[in-house]
């Protein structure tokens, strides 16, 4: 039985979903975390560093939520500040310098919207990532693993391939925000979710994303081990394909991918 968009939203927000650090630990070997943006500080809502995938170095970056209230508070509920996006960009430019592919894991309701974030240039940091990622000279794969909220998610998703897990969402704003704007009633969020075309199946049909990582088979939930095996296999195959392109071909295809919208 297929789920409603509202039901998918609830699953995408579940604290039981694997976090970015979980993916780093279970998909890659030898992960070494990097901290700080070299401008202001370190943002715990974005994690990243260098790891190995099938013996080859890659740069991994992810938006980190927590598994409980305490961890979520420490990670600002997965809402990055500008220094988080600048840390991510620092890692991407380092990857470009040393020829490492970049793999991003996205799970955020959106960028942090506090006054202090705006004072430190949240909008500029997101815009800078969009600009730099569009021209980055190494392969980029981005995976929406839970919530993909607005520009806060897009700042890590200007990629050669964008994937979504089956029970994830990718949207310009939350269903609650959509309902509040359209009907002045945030309680109609489930109705809004049905209209917004935010589920993986809908976005694959619209050609916004390139692949869905299954979480169920014939109505039964797959084990995390099975999901991780499929994801790892897909990453290896995709990077083998992307690494065959010249720098010029890679950047041009990325440009055309987003230009068609």
XYZ file of C-alpha atoms in Angstrom, residues 4-7 10 175-176 179 183 186-195:
19
model
C 0.309 9.475 1.494
C 2.614 12.472 1.221
C 1.712 13.398 4.792
C 2.786 9.964 6.004
C 6.375 12.010 9.219
C 4.096 21.765 4.333
C 3.207 23.762 7.457
C -0.398 25.814 4.337
C -4.699 29.036 3.545
C -0.719 25.594 9.302
C -2.913 22.728 10.512
C -3.698 21.869 6.879
C -0.121 20.678 6.375
C -1.092 17.151 5.269
C -3.355 18.611 2.587
C -0.503 20.889 1.536
C 1.928 17.977 1.332
C -0.344 16.259 -1.197
C -0.272 19.340 -3.431
